[in-house]
Amino acid sequence: MKKIFTALTLICCLALMMQTVFAESAVTRIKDIAKVQGVRSNQLMGYGLVVGLNGTGDSDDIPQMISSTVSMLRSFGITVSQSDLDSDNVAAVIVTATLPPFVREGDTIDVTISAMGNAESIQGGTLLQTPLRAADGEVYAVAQGPVSTGGFMAGNGSNNTAQKNYPTVGTTPNGAIVEKTVEDDIGNKGQISLSLSNADFTTATRVANAINSAYYPMQIARAANPGRIDVVIPGNYRTNVVAFVSTIEALNVTPDNVAKVVFNERTGTIVMGGEVSVDECAITQGGLSIRVARDFNVSQPNPLSLGRGRTTVVPEDSTEVEEMPSSSIVLPPTTNVNDLVGALNAVGATPRDCISILQALKAAGAIHAALEII
């Protein structure tokens, strides 16, 4: 019993050292592997000014801040020369936001404010009204409000400062009001299209079959290509497309995965797909250990040297070479990923050794999987 417990403990330790994760296909919802085409977000961006800073804004040699401040004052009927403007309480910023799908005019969204000059901090400032444009140049939202950075900078000199996080980047929750929405009519032509997160012929076919099985005898789904499934909306759902999409998203399907081995050389982590297979092969693993040591001996002068000799320290180098005993194992042609990892554990391979062994197996054509280094 004690021997069995010891063996189990050794196997567990080897498994932990291996840091190998097995990825196998599991039943999942269509909602988690596909999305309805047309349901997408849009990126917005704008240029603005943050005011009310406590001397931590842009310096006078930032031309965009000076010109923007002068233009803003001019719009309020205040004329001032750029040479007369000297303010460290203003910072030029870039404002970014994401316009979610299905938002309407008057809804609010979050914005991110990033300093683009040499401002030290935008903490405590207020973003002035900033139009946010999309890639088509149209204004879809307008942002304004107080800036929250989540960080700080404190000190009384360049050599006596403390900083936490990034005080030059902040957010304004619900700081932008949506002024224009993107057309998002779903199913207005009597059908919808599903886009797979990972395009695959087998997965697309399984998704179409799952939908057709749920609405049998109607054949409403068709895999147009490995990444898109076209679905005809049944007549009783034409006026309630949301409910129809909800029923489709809840259907279960087993996605198919490409045989792939992914390893991270920085951490030694290896992830293998369950579809990885190995042909008959032999693996030999061994190592060569070389150790160079230095000892120090004392050299005494000859007693008859009559004081002309000196006691000196003489270094002596020694080299030891030790070749570790190699381990070999033969794998049958029906080997799967579990057998492969068990064999690597049996020969005492470390995660670094496993990476080299897998690359050698791929070069020899003995492993049927794509290798990817991250």
XYZ file of N, CA, C and O in Angstrom, residues 81-260:
720
model
N -4.632 86.869 -27.472
C -3.493 86.503 -28.293
C -2.836 85.239 -27.741
O -2.817 85.003 -26.526
N -2.307 84.430 -28.653
C -1.639 83.208 -28.217
C -0.421 83.518 -27.352
O -0.096 82.771 -26.424
N 0.246 84.614 -27.629
C 1.429 84.977 -26.845
C 1.065 85.416 -25.429
O 1.902 85.356 -24.528
N -0.175 85.865 -25.260
C -0.592 86.319 -23.936
C -1.173 85.186 -23.094
O -1.430 85.367 -21.900
N -1.395 84.040 -23.703
C -2.024 82.932 -22.985
C -0.956 82.117 -22.267
O -0.017 81.615 -22.881
N -1.076 82.008 -20.985
C -0.117 81.247 -20.177
C -0.896 80.540 -19.079
O -1.229 81.118 -18.058
N -1.204 79.276 -19.320
C -2.002 78.537 -18.348
C -1.508 77.108 -18.260
O -1.369 76.419 -19.271
N -1.224 76.679 -17.042
C -0.845 75.286 -16.796
C -2.033 74.474 -16.298
O -1.856 73.338 -15.870
N -3.207 75.069 -16.353
C -4.391 74.388 -15.842
C -5.231 73.744 -16.940
O -6.343 73.293 -16.688
N -4.700 73.692 -18.174
C -5.417 73.130 -19.315
C -4.553 72.051 -19.954
O -3.326 72.193 -20.028
N -5.186 70.984 -20.397
C -4.466 69.895 -21.065
C -5.230 69.465 -22.300
O -6.465 69.327 -22.269
N -4.522 69.284 -23.402
C -5.120 68.745 -24.625
C -5.219 67.226 -24.489
O -4.260 66.563 -24.083
N -6.365 66.683 -24.828
C -6.606 65.258 -24.611
C -7.278 64.644 -25.831
O -7.882 65.335 -26.650
N -7.153 63.323 -25.927
C -7.888 62.530 -26.901
C -8.957 61.752 -26.143
O -8.662 61.079 -25.149
N -10.173 61.841 -26.615
C -11.312 61.185 -25.965
C -11.757 60.019 -26.840
O -11.996 60.197 -28.042
N -11.842 58.835 -26.265
C -12.272 57.648 -26.998
C -13.460 57.003 -26.293
O -13.609 57.111 -25.074
N -14.283 56.321 -27.082
C -15.455 55.635 -26.536
C -15.879 54.548 -27.506
O -15.461 54.526 -28.674
N -16.694 53.630 -27.030
C -17.255 52.556 -27.854
C -18.770 52.687 -27.850
O -19.394 52.718 -26.782
N -19.320 52.792 -29.050
C -20.775 52.902 -29.192
C -21.356 51.488 -29.289
O -21.193 50.816 -30.310
N -22.031 51.009 -28.243
C -22.562 49.644 -28.275
C -23.715 49.525 -29.265
O -24.319 50.521 -29.661
N -24.049 48.314 -29.667
C -25.204 48.143 -30.549
C -26.509 48.398 -29.799
O -26.587 48.237 -28.576
N -27.502 48.807 -30.534
C -28.865 48.988 -30.035
C -29.028 50.143 -29.050
O -30.035 50.219 -28.357
N -28.062 51.051 -28.945
C -28.277 52.249 -28.121
C -29.063 53.260 -28.936
O -28.990 53.287 -30.175
N -29.811 54.087 -28.245
C -30.646 55.078 -28.916
C -30.218 56.482 -28.520
O -29.430 56.674 -27.586
N -30.742 57.483 -29.237
C -30.444 58.871 -28.914
C -30.846 59.179 -27.484
O -31.938 58.819 -27.031
N -29.930 59.838 -26.757
C -30.180 60.193 -25.369
C -29.554 59.228 -24.383
O -29.433 59.567 -23.197
N -29.171 58.028 -24.833
C -28.470 57.110 -23.934
C -27.072 57.638 -23.652
O -26.512 58.453 -24.414
N -26.473 57.185 -22.564
C -25.138 57.629 -22.184
C -24.158 56.467 -22.256
O -24.522 55.307 -22.022
N -22.918 56.773 -22.566
C -21.852 55.773 -22.636
C -20.623 56.315 -21.914
O -20.481 57.530 -21.707
N -19.732 55.414 -21.533
C -18.498 55.805 -20.853
C -17.462 56.276 -21.863
O -17.441 55.832 -23.013
N -16.580 57.174 -21.403
C -15.500 57.667 -22.263
C -14.180 57.559 -21.520
O -14.130 57.558 -20.287
N -13.102 57.466 -22.302
C -11.734 57.438 -21.765
C -11.000 58.665 -22.260
O -11.026 58.975 -23.454
N -10.334 59.364 -21.343
C -9.617 60.597 -21.664
C -8.129 60.353 -21.479
O -7.693 59.914 -20.410
N -7.330 60.648 -22.514
C -5.880 60.423 -22.477
C -5.164 61.706 -22.864
O -5.462 62.305 -23.910
N -4.230 62.134 -22.021
C -3.459 63.341 -22.314
C -2.560 63.094 -23.516
O -1.947 62.033 -23.648
N -2.452 64.080 -24.412
C -1.625 63.931 -25.609
C -0.438 64.879 -25.607
O 0.396 64.826 -26.511
N -0.342 65.743 -24.611
C 0.799 66.644 -24.488
C 1.734 66.191 -23.381
O 1.932 65.005 -23.154
N 2.301 67.154 -22.664
C 3.223 66.832 -21.569
C 2.610 67.123 -20.202
O 3.316 67.430 -19.249
N 1.285 67.005 -20.118
C 0.621 67.218 -18.828
C 1.075 66.166 -17.826
O 1.254 64.990 -18.170
N 1.283 66.592 -16.592
C 1.703 65.661 -15.547
C 0.530 64.855 -15.012
O 0.693 63.694 -14.640
N -0.643 65.458 -14.959
C -1.815 64.767 -14.437
C -3.069 65.513 -14.881
O -3.072 66.735 -14.995
N -4.123 64.732 -15.153
C -5.422 65.334 -15.465
C -6.414 65.050 -14.335
O -7.620 65.200 -14.508
N -5.901 64.638 -13.191
C -6.754 64.357 -12.043
C -7.465 65.627 -11.585
O -6.872 66.697 -11.484
N -8.757 65.508 -11.319
C -9.533 66.634 -10.826
C -9.991 67.592 -11.890
O -10.673 68.573 -11.582
N -9.646 67.338 -13.166
C -10.048 68.248 -14.233
C -11.442 67.941 -14.751
O -12.080 66.958 -14.380
N -11.910 68.816 -15.630
C -13.231 68.675 -16.242
C -13.082 68.702 -17.752
O -12.466 69.632 -18.300
N -13.616 67.699 -18.398
C -13.578 67.645 -19.852
C -14.644 68.567 -20.423
O -15.816 68.482 -20.059
N -14.222 69.473 -21.328
C -15.171 70.351 -21.989
C -15.880 69.607 -23.118
O -15.418 68.561 -23.573
N -16.982 70.141 -23.564
C -17.831 69.486 -24.567
C -17.004 69.089 -25.789
O -16.409 69.930 -26.457
N -16.988 67.774 -26.048
C -16.141 67.210 -27.107
C -16.978 66.336 -28.030
O -17.520 65.316 -27.586
N -17.091 66.670 -29.305
C -17.803 65.786 -30.250
C -16.980 64.520 -30.506
O -15.759 64.580 -30.682
N -17.662 63.390 -30.551
C -17.009 62.107 -30.813
C -17.474 61.608 -32.179
O -18.668 61.447 -32.419
N -16.510 61.343 -33.056
C -16.806 60.950 -34.428
C -16.421 59.497 -34.669
O -15.519 58.960 -34.031
N -17.095 58.890 -35.633
C -16.768 57.536 -36.063
C -15.872 57.603 -37.297
O -15.450 58.689 -37.722
N -15.590 56.437 -37.893
C -14.702 56.406 -39.047
C -15.295 57.118 -40.253
O -14.551 57.575 -41.136
N -16.616 57.244 -40.306
C -17.247 57.938 -41.427
C -17.269 59.445 -41.263
O -17.794 60.163 -42.122
N -16.710 59.958 -40.177
C -16.641 61.391 -39.942
C -17.865 61.995 -39.300
O -17.875 63.192 -38.985
N -18.921 61.199 -39.076
C -20.140 61.710 -38.469
C -20.018 61.728 -36.949
O -19.343 60.876 -36.347
N -20.676 62.706 -36.313
C -20.693 62.818 -34.859
C -21.811 61.933 -34.318
O -22.984 62.113 -34.664
N -21.436 60.975 -33.463
C -22.415 60.052 -32.896
C -22.640 60.281 -31.402
O -23.607 59.764 -30.847
N -21.756 61.035 -30.744
C -21.922 61.305 -29.316
C -21.144 62.562 -28.959
O -20.234 62.981 -29.693
N -21.531 63.166 -27.834
C -20.848 64.350 -27.322
C -20.504 64.095 -25.865
O -21.373 63.698 -25.078
N -19.217 64.299 -25.518
C -18.731 63.981 -24.176
C -18.439 65.255 -23.396
O -17.978 66.255 -23.954
N -18.694 65.187 -22.092
C -18.368 66.281 -21.182
C -18.550 65.793 -19.761
O -19.436 64.974 -19.482
N -17.689 66.290 -18.854
C -17.862 65.925 -17.462
C -16.546 65.830 -16.709
O -15.460 65.980 -17.282
N -16.603 65.584 -15.393
C -15.391 65.474 -14.572
C -14.597 64.218 -14.907
O -15.154 63.194 -15.293
N -13.284 64.305 -14.751
C -12.373 63.213 -15.090
C -11.942 62.512 -13.817
O -11.527 63.143 -12.838
N -12.024 61.178 -13.834
C -11.547 60.361 -12.722
C -10.394 59.509 -13.229
O -10.552 58.731 -14.173
N -9.210 59.656 -12.603
C -8.011 58.977 -13.097
C -7.717 57.672 -12.369
O -7.103 56.776 -12.938
N -8.099 57.530 -11.111
C -7.749 56.332 -10.375
C -6.278 56.267 -10.021
O -5.759 55.220 -9.656
N -5.551 57.357 -10.122
C -4.136 57.420 -9.788
C -3.801 58.811 -9.302
O -4.634 59.716 -9.309
N -2.563 58.995 -8.898
C -2.160 60.311 -8.406
C -0.657 60.481 -8.573
O 0.090 59.523 -8.756
N -0.240 61.744 -8.510
C 1.176 62.111 -8.491
C 1.348 63.191 -7.444
O 0.609 64.186 -7.448
N 2.282 62.983 -6.545
C 2.504 63.944 -5.474
C 3.996 64.167 -5.301
O 4.816 63.289 -5.589
N 4.357 65.353 -4.831
C 5.756 65.673 -4.589
C 5.989 67.154 -4.684
O 5.117 67.929 -5.070
N 7.202 67.569 -4.321
C 7.541 68.985 -4.357
C 8.768 69.253 -5.213
O 9.368 70.297 -5.129
N 9.128 68.320 -6.036
C 10.289 68.508 -6.894
C 10.512 67.297 -7.762
O 9.909 66.246 -7.575
N 11.396 67.471 -8.743
C 11.649 66.376 -9.679
C 12.299 65.184 -9.011
O 12.189 64.054 -9.496
N 12.999 65.431 -7.893
C 13.679 64.334 -7.206
C 12.918 63.845 -5.984
O 13.437 63.014 -5.236
N 11.723 64.369 -5.785
C 10.960 63.984 -4.605
C 9.490 63.870 -4.984
O 8.668 64.696 -4.610
N 9.172 62.867 -5.788
C 7.803 62.668 -6.255
C 7.402 61.212 -6.081
O 8.251 60.322 -6.008
N 6.115 61.004 -5.984
C 5.555 59.656 -5.900
C 4.365 59.580 -6.840
O 3.575 60.518 -6.925
N 4.262 58.468 -7.564
C 3.187 58.318 -8.533
C 2.560 56.945 -8.403
O 3.247 55.948 -8.182
N 1.246 56.880 -8.548
C 0.513 55.620 -8.550
C -0.328 55.554 -9.814
O -1.026 56.505 -10.142
N -0.232 54.419 -10.506
C -0.948 54.211 -11.754
C -0.574 55.283 -12.772
O 0.550 55.791 -12.770
N -1.495 55.652 -13.632
C -1.217 56.632 -14.688
C -2.175 57.808 -14.551
O -3.321 57.738 -15.009
N -1.732 58.908 -13.945
C -2.626 60.058 -13.748
C -2.894 60.835 -15.028
O -3.621 61.827 -14.998
N -2.311 60.415 -16.153
C -2.564 61.114 -17.420
C -3.655 60.427 -18.242
O -3.931 60.853 -19.361
N -4.248 59.368 -17.714
C -5.354 58.676 -18.381
C -6.499 58.554 -17.391
O -6.298 58.089 -16.261
N -7.683 58.986 -17.777
C -8.830 58.927 -16.878
C -10.094 58.527 -17.616
O -10.096 58.315 -18.840
N -11.161 58.411 -16.879
C -12.453 58.033 -17.447
C -13.533 58.977 -16.940
O -13.374 59.626 -15.889
N -14.615 59.009 -17.681
C -15.814 59.728 -17.255
C -16.997 58.790 -17.448
O -17.475 58.619 -18.577
N -17.430 58.126 -16.384
C -18.571 57.198 -16.529
C -19.824 57.940 -16.994
O -20.157 59.017 -16.474
N -20.495 57.363 -17.985
C -21.695 57.978 -18.557
C -21.435 59.421 -18.976
O -22.296 60.294 -18.866
N -20.227 59.665 -19.468
C -19.829 61.035 -19.781
C -20.198 61.502 -21.167
O -19.982 62.671 -21.498
N -20.728 60.612 -22.004
C -21.090 61.012 -23.367
C -22.552 60.688 -23.625
O -23.049 59.638 -23.230
N -23.235 61.611 -24.287
C -24.635 61.427 -24.652
C -24.701 61.059 -26.134
O -24.098 61.732 -26.980
N -25.394 59.976 -26.433
C -25.526 59.516 -27.820
C -26.430 60.475 -28.588
O -27.557 60.756 -28.158
N -25.927 60.979 -29.707
C -26.675 61.911 -30.528
C -27.210 61.270 -31.808
O -28.146 61.781 -32.423
N -26.587 60.151 -32.204
C -26.988 59.485 -33.440
C -26.725 57.999 -33.298
O -25.703 57.601 -32.737
N -27.627 57.180 -33.792
C -27.476 55.735 -33.672
C -27.205 55.116 -35.039
O -27.482 55.710 -36.085
N -26.664 53.901 -34.989
C -26.402 53.143 -36.206
C -27.600 52.249 -36.469
O -28.151 51.640 -35.547
N -28.003 52.184 -37.721
C -29.137 51.330 -38.070
C -28.820 49.883 -37.718
O -27.781 49.346 -38.099
N -29.707 49.254 -36.962
C -29.439 47.904 -36.464
C -30.665 47.008 -36.604
O -30.972 46.223 -35.715
N -31.378 47.136 -37.712
C -32.532 46.270 -37.948
C -32.049 44.851 -38.215
O -31.264 44.606 -39.142
N -32.504 43.920 -37.398
C -32.114 42.521 -37.528
C -33.265 41.743 -38.160
O -34.404 41.806 -37.697
N -32.957 41.009 -39.220
C -33.958 40.166 -39.852
C -34.966 40.905 -40.690
O -36.061 40.387 -40.930
N -34.636 42.118 -41.155
C -35.602 42.874 -41.943
C -35.807 42.277 -43.330
O -36.772 42.620 -44.024
N -34.943 41.377 -43.758
C -35.089 40.718 -45.056
C -35.568 39.276 -44.919
O -35.446 38.484 -45.850
N -36.053 38.915 -43.758
C -36.588 37.581 -43.561
C -35.573 36.539 -43.197
O -35.916 35.344 -43.116
N -34.323 36.944 -42.935
C -33.314 35.987 -42.510
C -32.231 36.697 -41.707
O -32.096 37.925 -41.750
N -31.486 35.896 -40.969
C -30.343 36.388 -40.216
C -29.147 35.528 -40.569
O -29.288 34.426 -41.124
N -27.957 36.027 -40.262
C -26.725 35.284 -40.503
C -25.922 35.222 -39.210
O -25.800 36.237 -38.510
N -25.405 34.032 -38.906
C -24.577 33.819 -37.733
C -23.113 33.759 -38.148
O -22.773 33.062 -39.115
N -22.258 34.470 -37.436
C -20.823 34.453 -37.706
C -20.126 33.667 -36.601
O -20.281 33.982 -35.411
N -19.353 32.651 -36.989
C -18.619 31.854 -36.016
C -17.379 32.604 -35.551
O -16.709 33.287 -36.344
N -17.057 32.459 -34.280
C -15.844 33.087 -33.751
C -14.607 32.491 -34.391
O -13.640 33.196 -34.681
N -14.608 31.160 -34.603
C -13.516 30.465 -35.282
C -14.109 29.709 -36.466
O -14.851 28.732 -36.282
N -13.805 30.182 -37.663
C -14.372 29.562 -38.859
C -13.901 28.115 -38.984
O -12.701 27.829 -38.868
N -14.846 27.208 -39.196
C -14.516 25.793 -39.321
C -15.645 25.100 -40.081
O -16.833 25.320 -39.781
N -15.309 24.275 -41.069
C -16.318 23.592 -41.869
C -17.204 22.701 -40.997
O -18.433 22.712 -41.118
N -16.571 21.913 -40.132
C -17.327 20.957 -39.319
C -18.238 21.670 -38.328
O -19.408 21.306 -38.160
N -17.705 22.696 -37.671
C -18.517 23.428 -36.695
C -19.692 24.120 -37.369
O -20.809 24.118 -36.848
N -19.470 24.721 -38.531
C -20.560 25.382 -39.250
C -21.649 24.380 -39.621
O -22.850 24.668 -39.495
N -21.247 23.191 -40.047
C -22.233 22.162 -40.390
C -23.013 21.714 -39.163
O -24.237 21.526 -39.216
N -22.340 21.557 -38.037
C -23.013 21.121 -36.811
C -23.995 22.174 -36.324
O -25.079 21.837 -35.823
N -23.637 23.450 -36.442
C -24.550 24.521 -36.023
C -25.799 24.507 -36.898
O -26.937 24.602 -36.397
N -25.627 24.383 -38.208
C -26.775 24.333 -39.106
C -27.654 23.120 -38.810
O -28.893 23.230 -38.781
N -27.031 21.970 -38.541
C -27.809 20.766 -38.228
C -28.570 20.913 -36.915
O -29.711 20.434 -36.787
N -27.959 21.558 -35.925
C -28.634 21.751 -34.639
C -29.868 22.634 -34.792
O -30.920 22.380 -34.196
N -29.756 23.684 -35.607
C -30.904 24.573 -35.823
C -31.998 23.847 -36.597
O -33.191 23.937 -36.263
N -31.617 23.106 -37.628
C -32.607 22.371 -38.412
C -33.302 21.294 -37.589
O -34.505 21.039 -37.762
N -32.559 20.661 -36.677
C -33.170 19.639 -35.811
C -34.189 20.265 -34.868
O -35.228 19.665 -34.564
N -33.888 21.484 -34.381
C -34.801 22.150 -33.452
C -36.085 22.586 -34.149
O -37.143 22.679 -33.507
N -36.032 22.860 -35.457
C -37.207 23.339 -36.191
C -37.649 22.332 -37.255
O -38.243 22.709 -38.256
N -37.322 21.061 -37.023
C -37.745 20.004 -37.950
C -39.277 19.978 -38.055
O -39.960 20.168 -37.048
N -39.842 19.776 -39.222
C -39.208 19.359 -40.486
C -38.704 20.507 -41.353
O -38.226 20.270 -42.461
N -38.792 21.757 -40.865
C -38.310 22.868 -41.673
C -36.778 22.864 -41.718
O -36.123 22.653 -40.691
N -36.227 23.101 -42.881
C -34.782 23.229 -43.049
C -34.470 24.712 -43.253
O -34.422 25.209 -44.383
N -34.311 25.410 -42.141
C -34.180 26.866 -42.208
C -32.736 27.344 -42.171
O -32.474 28.525 -42.418
N -31.787 26.460 -41.846
C -30.386 26.874 -41.696
C -29.531 26.243 -42.776
O -29.735 25.087 -43.164
N -28.549 27.005 -43.236
C -27.618 26.522 -44.248
C -26.254 27.143 -44.005
O -26.141 28.355 -43.800
N -25.216 26.298 -43.990
C -23.851 26.785 -43.817
C -23.366 27.346 -45.141
O -23.035 26.600 -46.075
N -23.348 28.675 -45.258
C -22.934 29.312 -46.506
C -21.437 29.177 -46.731
O -20.984 29.021 -47.868
N -20.659 29.239 -45.666
C -19.213 29.038 -45.727
C -18.743 28.653 -44.326
O -19.561 28.623 -43.391
N -17.461 28.350 -44.128
C -17.015 27.902 -42.805
C -17.239 28.907 -41.680
O -17.188 28.521 -40.503
N -17.488 30.156 -41.998
C -17.654 31.157 -40.949
C -19.032 31.753 -40.849
O -19.277 32.592 -39.983
N -19.970 31.352 -41.748
C -21.298 31.970 -41.737
C -22.390 30.947 -41.967
O -22.273 30.074 -42.824
N -23.438 31.061 -41.145
C -24.628 30.219 -41.291
C -25.815 31.124 -41.533
O -26.120 32.001 -40.701
N -26.488 30.946 -42.654
C -27.678 31.726 -42.984
C -28.911 31.004 -42.450
O -29.081 29.792 -42.648
N -29.779 31.750 -41.764
C -30.969 31.175 -41.142
C -32.194 31.962 -41.600
O -32.254 33.192 -41.438
N -33.176 31.253 -42.182
C -34.439 31.870 -42.595
C -35.359 31.948 -41.376
O -35.530 30.966 -40.645
N -35.932 33.105 -41.141
C -36.811 33.304 -39.994
C -38.176 32.694 -40.292
O -38.805 33.046 -41.301
N -38.654 31.761 -39.461
C -39.993 31.181 -39.684
C -41.069 32.250 -39.659
O -40.911 33.322 -39.044
N -42.175 31.961 -40.323
C -43.243 32.941 -40.441
C -43.799 33.402 -39.111
O -44.132 34.581 -38.940
N -43.904 32.494 -38.133
C -44.475 32.891 -36.852
C -43.524 33.728 -36.012
O -43.895 34.203 -34.938
N -42.259 33.894 -36.470
C -41.301 34.718 -35.729
C -40.960 36.002 -36.477
O -40.091 36.751 -36.019
N -41.590 36.272 -37.617
C -41.225 37.456 -38.402
C -41.441 38.748 -37.634
O -40.720 39.730 -37.837
N -42.407 38.754 -36.741
C -42.673 39.962 -35.949
C -42.024 39.917 -34.571
O -42.215 40.835 -33.773
N -41.262 38.878 -34.295
C -40.604 38.741 -32.993
C -39.232 38.095 -33.206
O -38.974 36.972 -32.778
N -38.367 38.826 -33.896
C -37.048 38.298 -34.246
C -36.198 38.084 -32.999
O -35.400 37.144 -32.934
N -36.378 38.915 -31.988
C -35.586 38.787 -30.765
C -35.814 37.431 -30.103
O -34.878 36.746 -29.685
N -37.062 37.014 -30.018
C -37.368 35.717 -29.418
C -36.791 34.581 -30.258
O -36.312 33.574 -29.718
N -36.808 34.723 -31.584
C -36.249 33.684 -32.453
C -34.751 33.551 -32.243
O -34.221 32.433 -32.117
N -34.044 34.667 -32.188
C -32.597 34.621 -31.955
C -32.297 34.024 -30.587
O -31.338 33.270 -30.411
N -33.131 34.320 -29.599
C -32.932 33.772 -28.264
C -33.031 32.251 -28.262
O -32.244 31.566 -27.595
N -33.974 31.691 -29.021
C -34.106 30.230 -29.073
C -32.916 29.590 -29.770
O -32.470 28.498 -29.391
N -32.379 30.240 -30.776
C -31.211 29.703 -31.479
C -29.973 29.750 -30.585
O -29.184 28.801 -30.532
N -29.768 30.861 -29.882
C -28.583 31.000 -29.033
C -28.555 29.949 -27.922
O -27.483 29.571 -27.447
N -29.709 29.460 -27.502
C -29.766 28.493 -26.411
C -29.507 27.061 -26.859
O -29.360 26.164 -26.020
N -29.423 26.809 -28.175
C -29.185 25.451 -28.665
C -27.752 25.025 -28.372
O -26.808 25.837 -28.465
N -27.587 23.744 -28.043
C -26.266 23.200 -27.740
C -25.654 22.576 -28.985
O -26.340 21.977 -29.813
N -24.330 22.711 -29.084
C -23.588 22.140 -30.200
C -22.174 21.821 -29.717
O -21.670 22.452 -28.783
N -21.551 20.837 -30.338
C -20.180 20.470 -29.999
C -19.254 21.015 -31.080
O -19.220 20.481 -32.196
N -18.515 22.067 -30.808
C -17.619 22.622 -31.838
C -16.441 21.698 -32.089
O -16.012 20.953 -31.203
N -15.929 21.746 -33.296
C -14.764 20.942 -33.657
C -13.516 21.806 -33.566
O -13.544 22.991 -33.931
N -12.449 21.217 -33.062
C -11.198 21.949 -32.872
C -10.113 21.397 -33.771
O -10.061 20.192 -34.039
N -9.243 22.261 -34.231
C -8.079 21.848 -35.006
C -7.047 21.261 -34.057
O -6.848 21.761 -32.950
N -6.413 20.170 -34.482
C -5.351 19.574 -33.662
C -4.208 20.577 -33.552
O -3.577 20.928 -34.550
N -3.964 21.045 -32.356
C -2.960 22.094 -32.153
C -2.283 21.919 -30.803
O -2.917 21.511 -29.827
